[in-house]
mmCIF file of C-alpha atoms in Angstrom:
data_model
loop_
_atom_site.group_PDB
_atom_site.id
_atom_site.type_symbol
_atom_site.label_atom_id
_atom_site.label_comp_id
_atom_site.label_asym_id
_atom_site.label_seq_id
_atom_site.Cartn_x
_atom_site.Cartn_y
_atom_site.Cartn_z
ATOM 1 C CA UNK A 268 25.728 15.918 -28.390
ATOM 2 C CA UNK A 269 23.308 12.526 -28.866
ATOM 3 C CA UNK A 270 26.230 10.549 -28.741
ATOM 4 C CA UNK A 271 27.715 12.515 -25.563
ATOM 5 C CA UNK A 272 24.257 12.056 -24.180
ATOM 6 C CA UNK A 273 23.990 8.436 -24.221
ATOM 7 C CA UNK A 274 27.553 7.713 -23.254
ATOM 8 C CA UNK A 275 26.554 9.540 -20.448
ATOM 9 C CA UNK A 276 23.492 7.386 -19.873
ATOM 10 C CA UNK A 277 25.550 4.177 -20.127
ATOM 11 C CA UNK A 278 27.807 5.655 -17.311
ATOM 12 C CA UNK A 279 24.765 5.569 -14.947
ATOM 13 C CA UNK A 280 25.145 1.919 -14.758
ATOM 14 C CA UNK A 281 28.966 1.942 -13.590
ATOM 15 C CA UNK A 282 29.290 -0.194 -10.623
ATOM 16 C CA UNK A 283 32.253 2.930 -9.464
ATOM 17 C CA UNK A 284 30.447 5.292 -7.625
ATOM 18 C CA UNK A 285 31.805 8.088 -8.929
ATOM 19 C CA UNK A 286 31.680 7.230 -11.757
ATOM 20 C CA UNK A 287 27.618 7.260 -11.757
ATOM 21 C CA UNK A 288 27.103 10.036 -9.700
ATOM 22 C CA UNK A 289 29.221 11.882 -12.342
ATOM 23 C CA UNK A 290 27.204 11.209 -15.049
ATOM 24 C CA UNK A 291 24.036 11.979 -12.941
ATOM 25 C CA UNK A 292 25.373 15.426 -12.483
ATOM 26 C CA UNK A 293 26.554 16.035 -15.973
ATOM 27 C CA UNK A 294 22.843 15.025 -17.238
ATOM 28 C CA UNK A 295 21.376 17.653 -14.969
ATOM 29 C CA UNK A 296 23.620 19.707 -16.104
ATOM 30 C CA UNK A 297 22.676 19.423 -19.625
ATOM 31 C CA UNK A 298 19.021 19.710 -19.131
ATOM 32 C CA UNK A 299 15.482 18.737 -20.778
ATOM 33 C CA UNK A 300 17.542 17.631 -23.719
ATOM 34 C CA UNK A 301 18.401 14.148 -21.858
ATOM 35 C CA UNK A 302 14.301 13.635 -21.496
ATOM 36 C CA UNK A 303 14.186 11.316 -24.719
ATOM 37 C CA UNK A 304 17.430 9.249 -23.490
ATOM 38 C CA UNK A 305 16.463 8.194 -19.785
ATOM 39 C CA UNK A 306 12.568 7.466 -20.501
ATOM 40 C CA UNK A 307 13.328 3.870 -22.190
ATOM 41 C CA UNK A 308 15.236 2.840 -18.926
ATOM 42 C CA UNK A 309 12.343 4.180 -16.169
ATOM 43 C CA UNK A 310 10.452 1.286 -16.881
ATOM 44 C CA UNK A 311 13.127 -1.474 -16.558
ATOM 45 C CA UNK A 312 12.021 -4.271 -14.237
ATOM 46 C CA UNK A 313 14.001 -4.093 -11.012
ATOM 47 C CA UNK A 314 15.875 -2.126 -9.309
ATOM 48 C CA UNK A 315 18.890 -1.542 -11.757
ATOM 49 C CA UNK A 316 21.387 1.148 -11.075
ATOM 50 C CA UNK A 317 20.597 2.816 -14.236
ATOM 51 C CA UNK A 318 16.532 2.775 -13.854
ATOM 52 C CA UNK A 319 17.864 4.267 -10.197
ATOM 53 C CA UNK A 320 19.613 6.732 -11.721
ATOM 54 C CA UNK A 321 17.707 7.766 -14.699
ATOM 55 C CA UNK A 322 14.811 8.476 -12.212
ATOM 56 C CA UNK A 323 16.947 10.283 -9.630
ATOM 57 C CA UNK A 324 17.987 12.299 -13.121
ATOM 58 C CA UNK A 325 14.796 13.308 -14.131
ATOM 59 C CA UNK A 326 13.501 13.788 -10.372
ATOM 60 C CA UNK A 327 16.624 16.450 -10.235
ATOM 61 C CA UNK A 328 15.486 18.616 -13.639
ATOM 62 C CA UNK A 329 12.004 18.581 -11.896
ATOM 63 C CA UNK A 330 9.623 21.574 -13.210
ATOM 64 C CA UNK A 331 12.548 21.753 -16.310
ATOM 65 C CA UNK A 332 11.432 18.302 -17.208
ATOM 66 C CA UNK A 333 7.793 18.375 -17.549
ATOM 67 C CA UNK A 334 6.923 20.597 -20.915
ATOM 68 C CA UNK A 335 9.093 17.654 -22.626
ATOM 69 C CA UNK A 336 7.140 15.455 -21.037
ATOM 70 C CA UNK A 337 3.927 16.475 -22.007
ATOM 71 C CA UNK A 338 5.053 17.125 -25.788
ATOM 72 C CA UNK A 339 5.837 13.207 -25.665
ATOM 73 C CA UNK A 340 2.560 12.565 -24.423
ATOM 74 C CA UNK A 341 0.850 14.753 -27.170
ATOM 75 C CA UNK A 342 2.988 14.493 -29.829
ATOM 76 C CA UNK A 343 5.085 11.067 -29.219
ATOM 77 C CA UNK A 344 7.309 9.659 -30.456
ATOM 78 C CA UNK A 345 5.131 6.394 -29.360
ATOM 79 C CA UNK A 346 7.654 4.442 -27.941
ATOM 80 C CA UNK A 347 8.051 6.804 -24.688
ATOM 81 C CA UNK A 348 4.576 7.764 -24.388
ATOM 82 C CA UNK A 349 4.099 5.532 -21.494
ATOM 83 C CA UNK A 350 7.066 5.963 -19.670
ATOM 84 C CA UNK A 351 6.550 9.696 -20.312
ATOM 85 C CA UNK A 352 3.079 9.258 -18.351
ATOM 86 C CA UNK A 353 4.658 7.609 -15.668
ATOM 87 C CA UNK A 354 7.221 10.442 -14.876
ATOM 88 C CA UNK A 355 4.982 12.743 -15.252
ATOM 89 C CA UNK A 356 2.646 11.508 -12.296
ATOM 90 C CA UNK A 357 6.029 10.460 -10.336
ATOM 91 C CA UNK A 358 6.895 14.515 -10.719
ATOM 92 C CA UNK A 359 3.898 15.656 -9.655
ATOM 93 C CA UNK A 360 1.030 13.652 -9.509
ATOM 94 C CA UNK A 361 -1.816 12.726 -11.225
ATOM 95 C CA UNK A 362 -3.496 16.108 -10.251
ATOM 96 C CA UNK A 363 -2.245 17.843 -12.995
ATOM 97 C CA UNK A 364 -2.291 15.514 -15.783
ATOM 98 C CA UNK A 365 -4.474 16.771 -18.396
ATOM 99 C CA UNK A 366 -7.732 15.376 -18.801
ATOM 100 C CA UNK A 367 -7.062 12.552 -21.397
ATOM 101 C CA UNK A 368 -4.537 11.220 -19.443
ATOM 102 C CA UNK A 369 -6.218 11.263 -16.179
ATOM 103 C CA UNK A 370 -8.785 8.868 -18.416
ATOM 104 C CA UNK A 371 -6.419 6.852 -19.693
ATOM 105 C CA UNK A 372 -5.094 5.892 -16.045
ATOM 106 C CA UNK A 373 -8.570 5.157 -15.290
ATOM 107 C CA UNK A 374 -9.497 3.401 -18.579
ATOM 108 C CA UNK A 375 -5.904 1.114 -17.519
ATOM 109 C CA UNK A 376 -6.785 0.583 -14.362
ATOM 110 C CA UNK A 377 -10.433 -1.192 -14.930
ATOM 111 C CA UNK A 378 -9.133 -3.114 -17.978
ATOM 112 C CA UNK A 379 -6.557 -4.824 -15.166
ATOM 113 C CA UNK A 380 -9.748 -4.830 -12.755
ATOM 114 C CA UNK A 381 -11.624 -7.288 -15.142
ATOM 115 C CA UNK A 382 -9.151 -10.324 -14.776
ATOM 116 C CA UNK A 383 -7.195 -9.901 -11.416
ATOM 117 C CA UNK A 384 -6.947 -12.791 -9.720
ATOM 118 C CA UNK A 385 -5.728 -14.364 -7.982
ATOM 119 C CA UNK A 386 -4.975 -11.179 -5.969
ATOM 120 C CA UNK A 387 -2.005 -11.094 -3.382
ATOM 121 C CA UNK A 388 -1.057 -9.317 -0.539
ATOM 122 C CA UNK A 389 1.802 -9.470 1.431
ATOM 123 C CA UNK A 390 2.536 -11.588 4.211
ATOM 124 C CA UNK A 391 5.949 -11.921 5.202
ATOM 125 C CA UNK A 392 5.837 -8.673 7.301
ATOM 126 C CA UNK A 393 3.026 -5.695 8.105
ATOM 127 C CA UNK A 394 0.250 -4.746 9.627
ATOM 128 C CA UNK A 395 -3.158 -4.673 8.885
ATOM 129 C CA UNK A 396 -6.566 -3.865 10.113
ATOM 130 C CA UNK A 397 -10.091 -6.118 8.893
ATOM 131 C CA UNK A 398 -13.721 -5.930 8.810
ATOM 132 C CA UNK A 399 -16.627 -7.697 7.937
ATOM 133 C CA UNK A 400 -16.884 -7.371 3.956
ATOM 134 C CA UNK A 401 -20.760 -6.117 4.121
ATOM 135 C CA UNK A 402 -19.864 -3.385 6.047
ATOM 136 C CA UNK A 403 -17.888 -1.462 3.880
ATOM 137 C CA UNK A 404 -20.166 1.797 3.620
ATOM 138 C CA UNK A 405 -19.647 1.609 7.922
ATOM 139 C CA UNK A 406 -15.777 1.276 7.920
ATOM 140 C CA UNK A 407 -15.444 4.281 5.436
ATOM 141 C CA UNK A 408 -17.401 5.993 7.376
ATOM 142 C CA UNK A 409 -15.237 5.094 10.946
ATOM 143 C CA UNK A 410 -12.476 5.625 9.527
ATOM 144 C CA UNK A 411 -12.992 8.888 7.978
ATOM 145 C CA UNK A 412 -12.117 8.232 4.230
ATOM 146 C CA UNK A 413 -12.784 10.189 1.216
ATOM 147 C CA UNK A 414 -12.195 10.051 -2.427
ATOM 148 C CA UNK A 415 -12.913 6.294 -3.172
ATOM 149 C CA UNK A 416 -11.473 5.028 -6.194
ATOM 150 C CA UNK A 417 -11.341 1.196 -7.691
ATOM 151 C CA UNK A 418 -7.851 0.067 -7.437
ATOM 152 C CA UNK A 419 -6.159 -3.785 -8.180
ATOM 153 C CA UNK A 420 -4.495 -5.046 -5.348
ATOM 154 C CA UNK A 421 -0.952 -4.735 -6.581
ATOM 155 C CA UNK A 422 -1.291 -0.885 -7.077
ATOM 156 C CA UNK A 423 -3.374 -0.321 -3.828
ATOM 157 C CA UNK A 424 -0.826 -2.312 -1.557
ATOM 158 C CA UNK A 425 2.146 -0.294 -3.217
ATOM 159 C CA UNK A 426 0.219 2.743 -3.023
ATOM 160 C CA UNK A 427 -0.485 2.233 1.108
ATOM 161 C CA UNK A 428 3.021 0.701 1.973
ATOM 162 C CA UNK A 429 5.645 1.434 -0.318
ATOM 163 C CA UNK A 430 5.022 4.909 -2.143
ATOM 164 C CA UNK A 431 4.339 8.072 -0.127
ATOM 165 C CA UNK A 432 1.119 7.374 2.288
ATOM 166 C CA UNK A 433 0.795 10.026 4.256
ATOM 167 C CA UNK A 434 0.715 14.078 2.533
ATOM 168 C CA UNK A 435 0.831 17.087 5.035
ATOM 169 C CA UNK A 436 -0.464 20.484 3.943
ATOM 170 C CA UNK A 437 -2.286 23.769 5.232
ATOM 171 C CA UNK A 438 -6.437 23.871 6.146
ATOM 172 C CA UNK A 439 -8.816 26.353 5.163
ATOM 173 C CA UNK A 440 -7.514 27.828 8.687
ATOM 174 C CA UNK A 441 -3.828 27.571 7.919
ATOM 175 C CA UNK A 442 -3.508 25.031 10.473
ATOM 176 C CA UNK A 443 -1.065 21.931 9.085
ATOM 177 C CA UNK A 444 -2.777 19.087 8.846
ATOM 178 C CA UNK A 445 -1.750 15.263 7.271
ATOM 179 C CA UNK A 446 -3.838 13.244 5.608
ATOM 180 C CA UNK A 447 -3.206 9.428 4.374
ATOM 181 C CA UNK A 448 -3.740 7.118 2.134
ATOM 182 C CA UNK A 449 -5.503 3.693 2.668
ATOM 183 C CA UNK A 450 -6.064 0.381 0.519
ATOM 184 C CA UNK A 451 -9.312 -1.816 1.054
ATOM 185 C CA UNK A 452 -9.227 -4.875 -0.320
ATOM 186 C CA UNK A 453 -11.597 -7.176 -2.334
ATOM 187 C CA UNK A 454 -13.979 -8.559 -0.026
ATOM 188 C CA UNK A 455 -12.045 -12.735 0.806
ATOM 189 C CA UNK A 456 -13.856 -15.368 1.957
ATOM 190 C CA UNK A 457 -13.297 -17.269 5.192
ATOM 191 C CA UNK A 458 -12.442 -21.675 4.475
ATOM 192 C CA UNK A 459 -13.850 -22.388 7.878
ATOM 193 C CA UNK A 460 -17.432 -22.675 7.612
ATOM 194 C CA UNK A 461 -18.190 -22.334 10.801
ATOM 195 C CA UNK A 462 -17.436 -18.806 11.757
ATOM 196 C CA UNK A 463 -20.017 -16.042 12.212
ATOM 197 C CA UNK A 464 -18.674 -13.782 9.934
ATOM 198 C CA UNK A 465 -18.100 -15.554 6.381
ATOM 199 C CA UNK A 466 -16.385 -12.587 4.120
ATOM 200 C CA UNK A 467 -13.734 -10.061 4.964
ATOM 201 C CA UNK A 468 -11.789 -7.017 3.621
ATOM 202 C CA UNK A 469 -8.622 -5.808 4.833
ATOM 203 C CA UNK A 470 -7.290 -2.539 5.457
ATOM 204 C CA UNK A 471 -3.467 -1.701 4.562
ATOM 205 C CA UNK A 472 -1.704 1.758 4.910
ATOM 206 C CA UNK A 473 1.371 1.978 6.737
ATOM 207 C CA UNK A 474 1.578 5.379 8.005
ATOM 208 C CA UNK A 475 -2.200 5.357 8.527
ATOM 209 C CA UNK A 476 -2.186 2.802 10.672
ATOM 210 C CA UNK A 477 1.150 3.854 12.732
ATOM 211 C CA UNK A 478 0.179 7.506 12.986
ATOM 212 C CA UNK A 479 -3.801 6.828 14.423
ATOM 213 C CA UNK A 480 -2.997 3.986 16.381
ATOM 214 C CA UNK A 481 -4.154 0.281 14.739
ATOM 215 C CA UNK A 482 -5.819 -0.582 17.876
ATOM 216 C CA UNK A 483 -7.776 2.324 18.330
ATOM 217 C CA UNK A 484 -9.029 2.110 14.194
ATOM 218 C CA UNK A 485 -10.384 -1.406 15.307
ATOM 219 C CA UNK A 486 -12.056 -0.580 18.044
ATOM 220 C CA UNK A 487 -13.846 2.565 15.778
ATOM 221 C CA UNK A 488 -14.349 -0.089 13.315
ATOM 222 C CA UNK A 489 -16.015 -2.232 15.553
ATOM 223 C CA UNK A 490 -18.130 -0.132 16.582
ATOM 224 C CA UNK A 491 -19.796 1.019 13.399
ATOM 225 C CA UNK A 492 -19.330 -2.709 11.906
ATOM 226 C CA UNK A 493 -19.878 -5.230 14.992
ATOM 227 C CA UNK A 494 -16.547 -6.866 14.701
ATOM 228 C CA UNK A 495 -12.693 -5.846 13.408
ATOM 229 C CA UNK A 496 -9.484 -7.040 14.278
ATOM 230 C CA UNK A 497 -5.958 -5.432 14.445
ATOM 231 C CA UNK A 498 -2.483 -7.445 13.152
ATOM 232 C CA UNK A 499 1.280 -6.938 13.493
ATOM 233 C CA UNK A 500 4.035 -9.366 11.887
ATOM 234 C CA UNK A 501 7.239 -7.810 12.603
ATOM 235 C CA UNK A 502 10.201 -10.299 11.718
ATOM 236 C CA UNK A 503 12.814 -7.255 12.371
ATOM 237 C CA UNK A 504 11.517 -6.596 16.252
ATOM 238 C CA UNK A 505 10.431 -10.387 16.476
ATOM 239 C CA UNK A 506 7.476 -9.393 17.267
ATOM 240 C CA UNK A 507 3.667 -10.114 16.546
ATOM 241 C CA UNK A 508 0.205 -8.867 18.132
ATOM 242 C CA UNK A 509 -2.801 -9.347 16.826
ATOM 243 C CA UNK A 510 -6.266 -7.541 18.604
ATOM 244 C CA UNK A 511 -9.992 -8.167 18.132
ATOM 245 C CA UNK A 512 -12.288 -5.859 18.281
ATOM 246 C CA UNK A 513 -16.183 -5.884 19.369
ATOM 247 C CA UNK A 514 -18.740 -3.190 19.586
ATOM 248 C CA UNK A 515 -16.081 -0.890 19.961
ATOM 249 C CA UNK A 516 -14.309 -2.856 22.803
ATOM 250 C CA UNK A 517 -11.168 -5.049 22.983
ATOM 251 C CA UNK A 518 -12.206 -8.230 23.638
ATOM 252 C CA UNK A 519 -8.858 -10.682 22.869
ATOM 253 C CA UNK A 520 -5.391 -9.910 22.373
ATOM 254 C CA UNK A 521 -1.474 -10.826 22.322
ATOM 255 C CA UNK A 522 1.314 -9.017 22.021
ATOM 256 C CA UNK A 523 5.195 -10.409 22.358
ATOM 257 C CA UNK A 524 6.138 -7.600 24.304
ATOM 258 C CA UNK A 525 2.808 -6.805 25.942
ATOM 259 C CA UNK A 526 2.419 -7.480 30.043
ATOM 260 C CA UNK A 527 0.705 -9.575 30.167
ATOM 261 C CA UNK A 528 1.127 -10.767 26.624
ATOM 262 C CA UNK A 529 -2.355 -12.429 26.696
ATOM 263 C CA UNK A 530 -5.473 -10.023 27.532
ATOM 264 C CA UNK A 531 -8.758 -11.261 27.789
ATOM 265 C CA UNK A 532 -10.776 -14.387 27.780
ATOM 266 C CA UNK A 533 -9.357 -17.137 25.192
ATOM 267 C CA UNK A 534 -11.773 -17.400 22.237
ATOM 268 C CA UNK A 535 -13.056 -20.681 20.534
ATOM 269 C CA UNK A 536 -10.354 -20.797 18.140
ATOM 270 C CA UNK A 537 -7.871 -21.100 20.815
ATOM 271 C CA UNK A 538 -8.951 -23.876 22.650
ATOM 272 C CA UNK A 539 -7.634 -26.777 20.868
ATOM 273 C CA UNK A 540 -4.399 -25.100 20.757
ATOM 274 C CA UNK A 541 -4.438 -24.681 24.816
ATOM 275 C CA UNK A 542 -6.009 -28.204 25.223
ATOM 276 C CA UNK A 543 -2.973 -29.569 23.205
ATOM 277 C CA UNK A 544 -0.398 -27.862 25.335
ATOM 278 C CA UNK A 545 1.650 -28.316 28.056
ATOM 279 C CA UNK A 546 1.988 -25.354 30.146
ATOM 280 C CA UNK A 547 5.711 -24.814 28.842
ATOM 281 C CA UNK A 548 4.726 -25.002 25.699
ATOM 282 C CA UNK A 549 4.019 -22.073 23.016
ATOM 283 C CA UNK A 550 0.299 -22.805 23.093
ATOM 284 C CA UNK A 551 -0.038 -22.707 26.841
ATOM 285 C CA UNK A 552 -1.998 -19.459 27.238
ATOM 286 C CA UNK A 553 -3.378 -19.426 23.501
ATOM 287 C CA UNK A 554 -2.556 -18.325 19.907
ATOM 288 C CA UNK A 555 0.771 -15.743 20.088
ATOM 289 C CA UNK A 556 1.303 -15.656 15.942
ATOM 290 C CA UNK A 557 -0.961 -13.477 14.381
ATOM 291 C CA UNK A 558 -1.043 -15.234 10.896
ATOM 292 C CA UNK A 559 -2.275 -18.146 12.447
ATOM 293 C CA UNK A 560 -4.740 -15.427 14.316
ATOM 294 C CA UNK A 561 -5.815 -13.973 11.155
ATOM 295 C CA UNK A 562 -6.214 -17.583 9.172
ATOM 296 C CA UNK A 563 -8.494 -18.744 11.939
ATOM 297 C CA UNK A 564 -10.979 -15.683 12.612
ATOM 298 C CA UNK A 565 -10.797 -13.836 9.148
ATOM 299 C CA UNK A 566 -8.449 -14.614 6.556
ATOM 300 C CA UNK A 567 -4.480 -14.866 6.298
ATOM 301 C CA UNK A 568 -3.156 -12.653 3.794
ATOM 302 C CA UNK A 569 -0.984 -14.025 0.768
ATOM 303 C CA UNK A 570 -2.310 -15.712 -2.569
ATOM 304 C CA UNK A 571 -6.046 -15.227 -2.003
ATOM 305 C CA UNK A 572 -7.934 -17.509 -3.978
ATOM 306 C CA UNK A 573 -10.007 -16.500 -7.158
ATOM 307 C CA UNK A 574 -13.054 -18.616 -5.882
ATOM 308 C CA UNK A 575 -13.015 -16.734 -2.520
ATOM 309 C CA UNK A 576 -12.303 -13.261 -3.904
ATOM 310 C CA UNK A 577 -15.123 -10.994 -4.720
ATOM 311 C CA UNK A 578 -15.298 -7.344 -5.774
ATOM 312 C CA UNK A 579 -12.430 -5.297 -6.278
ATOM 313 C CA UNK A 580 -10.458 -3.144 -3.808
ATOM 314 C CA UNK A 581 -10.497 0.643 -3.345
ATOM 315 C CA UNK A 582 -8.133 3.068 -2.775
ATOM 316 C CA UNK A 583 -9.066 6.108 -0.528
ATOM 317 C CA UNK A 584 -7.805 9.064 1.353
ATOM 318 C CA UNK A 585 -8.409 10.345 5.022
ATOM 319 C CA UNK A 586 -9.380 14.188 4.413
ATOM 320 C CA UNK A 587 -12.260 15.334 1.807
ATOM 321 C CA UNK A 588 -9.259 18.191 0.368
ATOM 322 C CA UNK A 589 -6.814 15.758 -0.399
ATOM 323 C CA UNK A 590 -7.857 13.524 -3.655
ATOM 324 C CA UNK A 591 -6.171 10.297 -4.325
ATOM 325 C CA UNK A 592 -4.553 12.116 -7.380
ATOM 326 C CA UNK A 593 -2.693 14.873 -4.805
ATOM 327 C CA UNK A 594 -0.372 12.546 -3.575
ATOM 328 C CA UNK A 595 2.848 11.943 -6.044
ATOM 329 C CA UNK A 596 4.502 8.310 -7.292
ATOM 330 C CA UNK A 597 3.408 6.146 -10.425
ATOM 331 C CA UNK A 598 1.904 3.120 -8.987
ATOM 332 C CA UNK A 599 2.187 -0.528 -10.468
ATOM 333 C CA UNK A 600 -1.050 -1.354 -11.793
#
């Protein structure tokens, strides 16, 4: 049966279709048994067929998976200890991972905290909220967030835009509710010196930000924190706003499909731009890309420099019943 097993196994890598879906099926079929044989290919870098389909495998045996799983964890054999750990929060969560794992996660995650930099976020495409860095006790409490846990960048990024953000599930009152998950960042420091505010974090989470409205999270966060600004780079729509924020009022904005796509007075960063302009030209009216935005009045995400990064980011969630641990996915760390 071994040998059937891992024939099988190789089969998930079959560029035919049918082939691998075949051998997916069959491996359900069969049961815990195929545990030991998918674990060393969960890990693979990439996005191979077979690490694909050995996790679509194991995501399919569900609850029939997990007692395996946690004998590997206990009992080895060593070599899939890790990758048993990982499936084990991808099924469901670190909730219910016993207690030594649950410190082992933690123990992992502040032994990558002690030499991550320099940290980077992305900046091809997303959006993004920021605030002054010393006001970090205010934005957690504008924003409503709960459950704040030390996280390196490359975990709390995937955590807020690439795994499942967003949970929904039933109040004390058995109304439905959702509540999301959010990534602060390190606190960054600002390379023009003279601008008021000198250090920033950032704020990522996708469907955080999309659900509650990104402008409307500034403006709350500029009201507890005096400042906070609101950007948008969207290469698939073409399209790019960015919004600042002031004691809980828009005061500046652009949008490429707003009407008018300016609102509000031009601030100081602007100026040269306009100055510099013709009136056909790009500049005209001010600043329409919100990278250059960002790099001008906070920071511009992308490689952040180790000499301008301090602290550590945070992951956190949006309702006091829902614990960073609730929500299901192995995150890079």
């Amino acid at each position: 049966m071994p040998d059937n097993i891992d024939a099988l196994v190789r089969d998930l890598s079959d560029d035919d279709r049918s082939v691998w879906q075949a051998a997916e099926d069959r491996l359900v079929a069969l049961g815990a048994q195929v545990v030991d044989h998918l674990l060393p290919h969960i890990a693979e870098g990439g996005g191979s067929r077979l690490k694909r389909s050995a996790e679509a495998v194991l995501h399919r045996l569900g609850d029939e998976a997990l007692p395996r799983l946690r004998e590997i964890r206990r009992q080895g054999p060593g070599r899939l200890r890790s990758n048993a750990l990982k499936a084990l929060v991808d099924l469901e969560g670190a909730e219910n991972l016993d207690e030594g794992d649950r410190r082992a996660l933690e123990r992992l995650v502040r032994i990558k905290l002690i030499d991550e930099r320099p940290v980077r976020l992305p900046s091809e495409a997303g959006r993004w909220l920021a605030f002054p860095a010393d006001r970090l006790d205010d934005a957690v409490t504008a924003l409503g967030l709960h459950d704040l846990r030390p996280a390196t960048a490359v975990m709390g990024v995937a955590a807020a835009t690439k795994a499942t953000d967003s949970l929904e599930f039933q109040d004390s009152l058995g109304k439905t509710r959702t509540a999301y998950r959010v990534f602060i960042t390190p606190a960054f420091e600002t390379w023009l010196e003279e601008l008021p505010i000198q250090n920033w974090r950032l704020v990522w989470g996708n469907s955080f930000i999309d659900q509650l409205d990104g402008f409307t999270l500034a403006d709350k966060l500029s009201e507890r924190c005096g400042e906070a600004h609101f950007y948008v780079v969207d290469p698939y729509n073409s399209a790019e706003n960015w919004y600042v924020a002031r004691e809980g009022h828009g005061v500046r904005s652009f949008g490429s499909y707003d009407h008018p796509r300016f609102q509000g007075e031009p601030l100081p960063f602007e100026v040269e731009y306009r100055e510099d302009a013709d009136e056909d030209e790009e500049y005209a009216e001010g600043v329409p890309y919100a990278r250059t935005a960002a790099d001008l009045i906070s920071v511009e995400p992308g490689r952040m420099p180790a000499s301008g990064t301090d602290g550590h980011g945070w992951l956190a969630t949006t309702h006091p019943d829902i614990p960073n641990s609730r929500f299901k996915g192995a995150l890079p760390i």
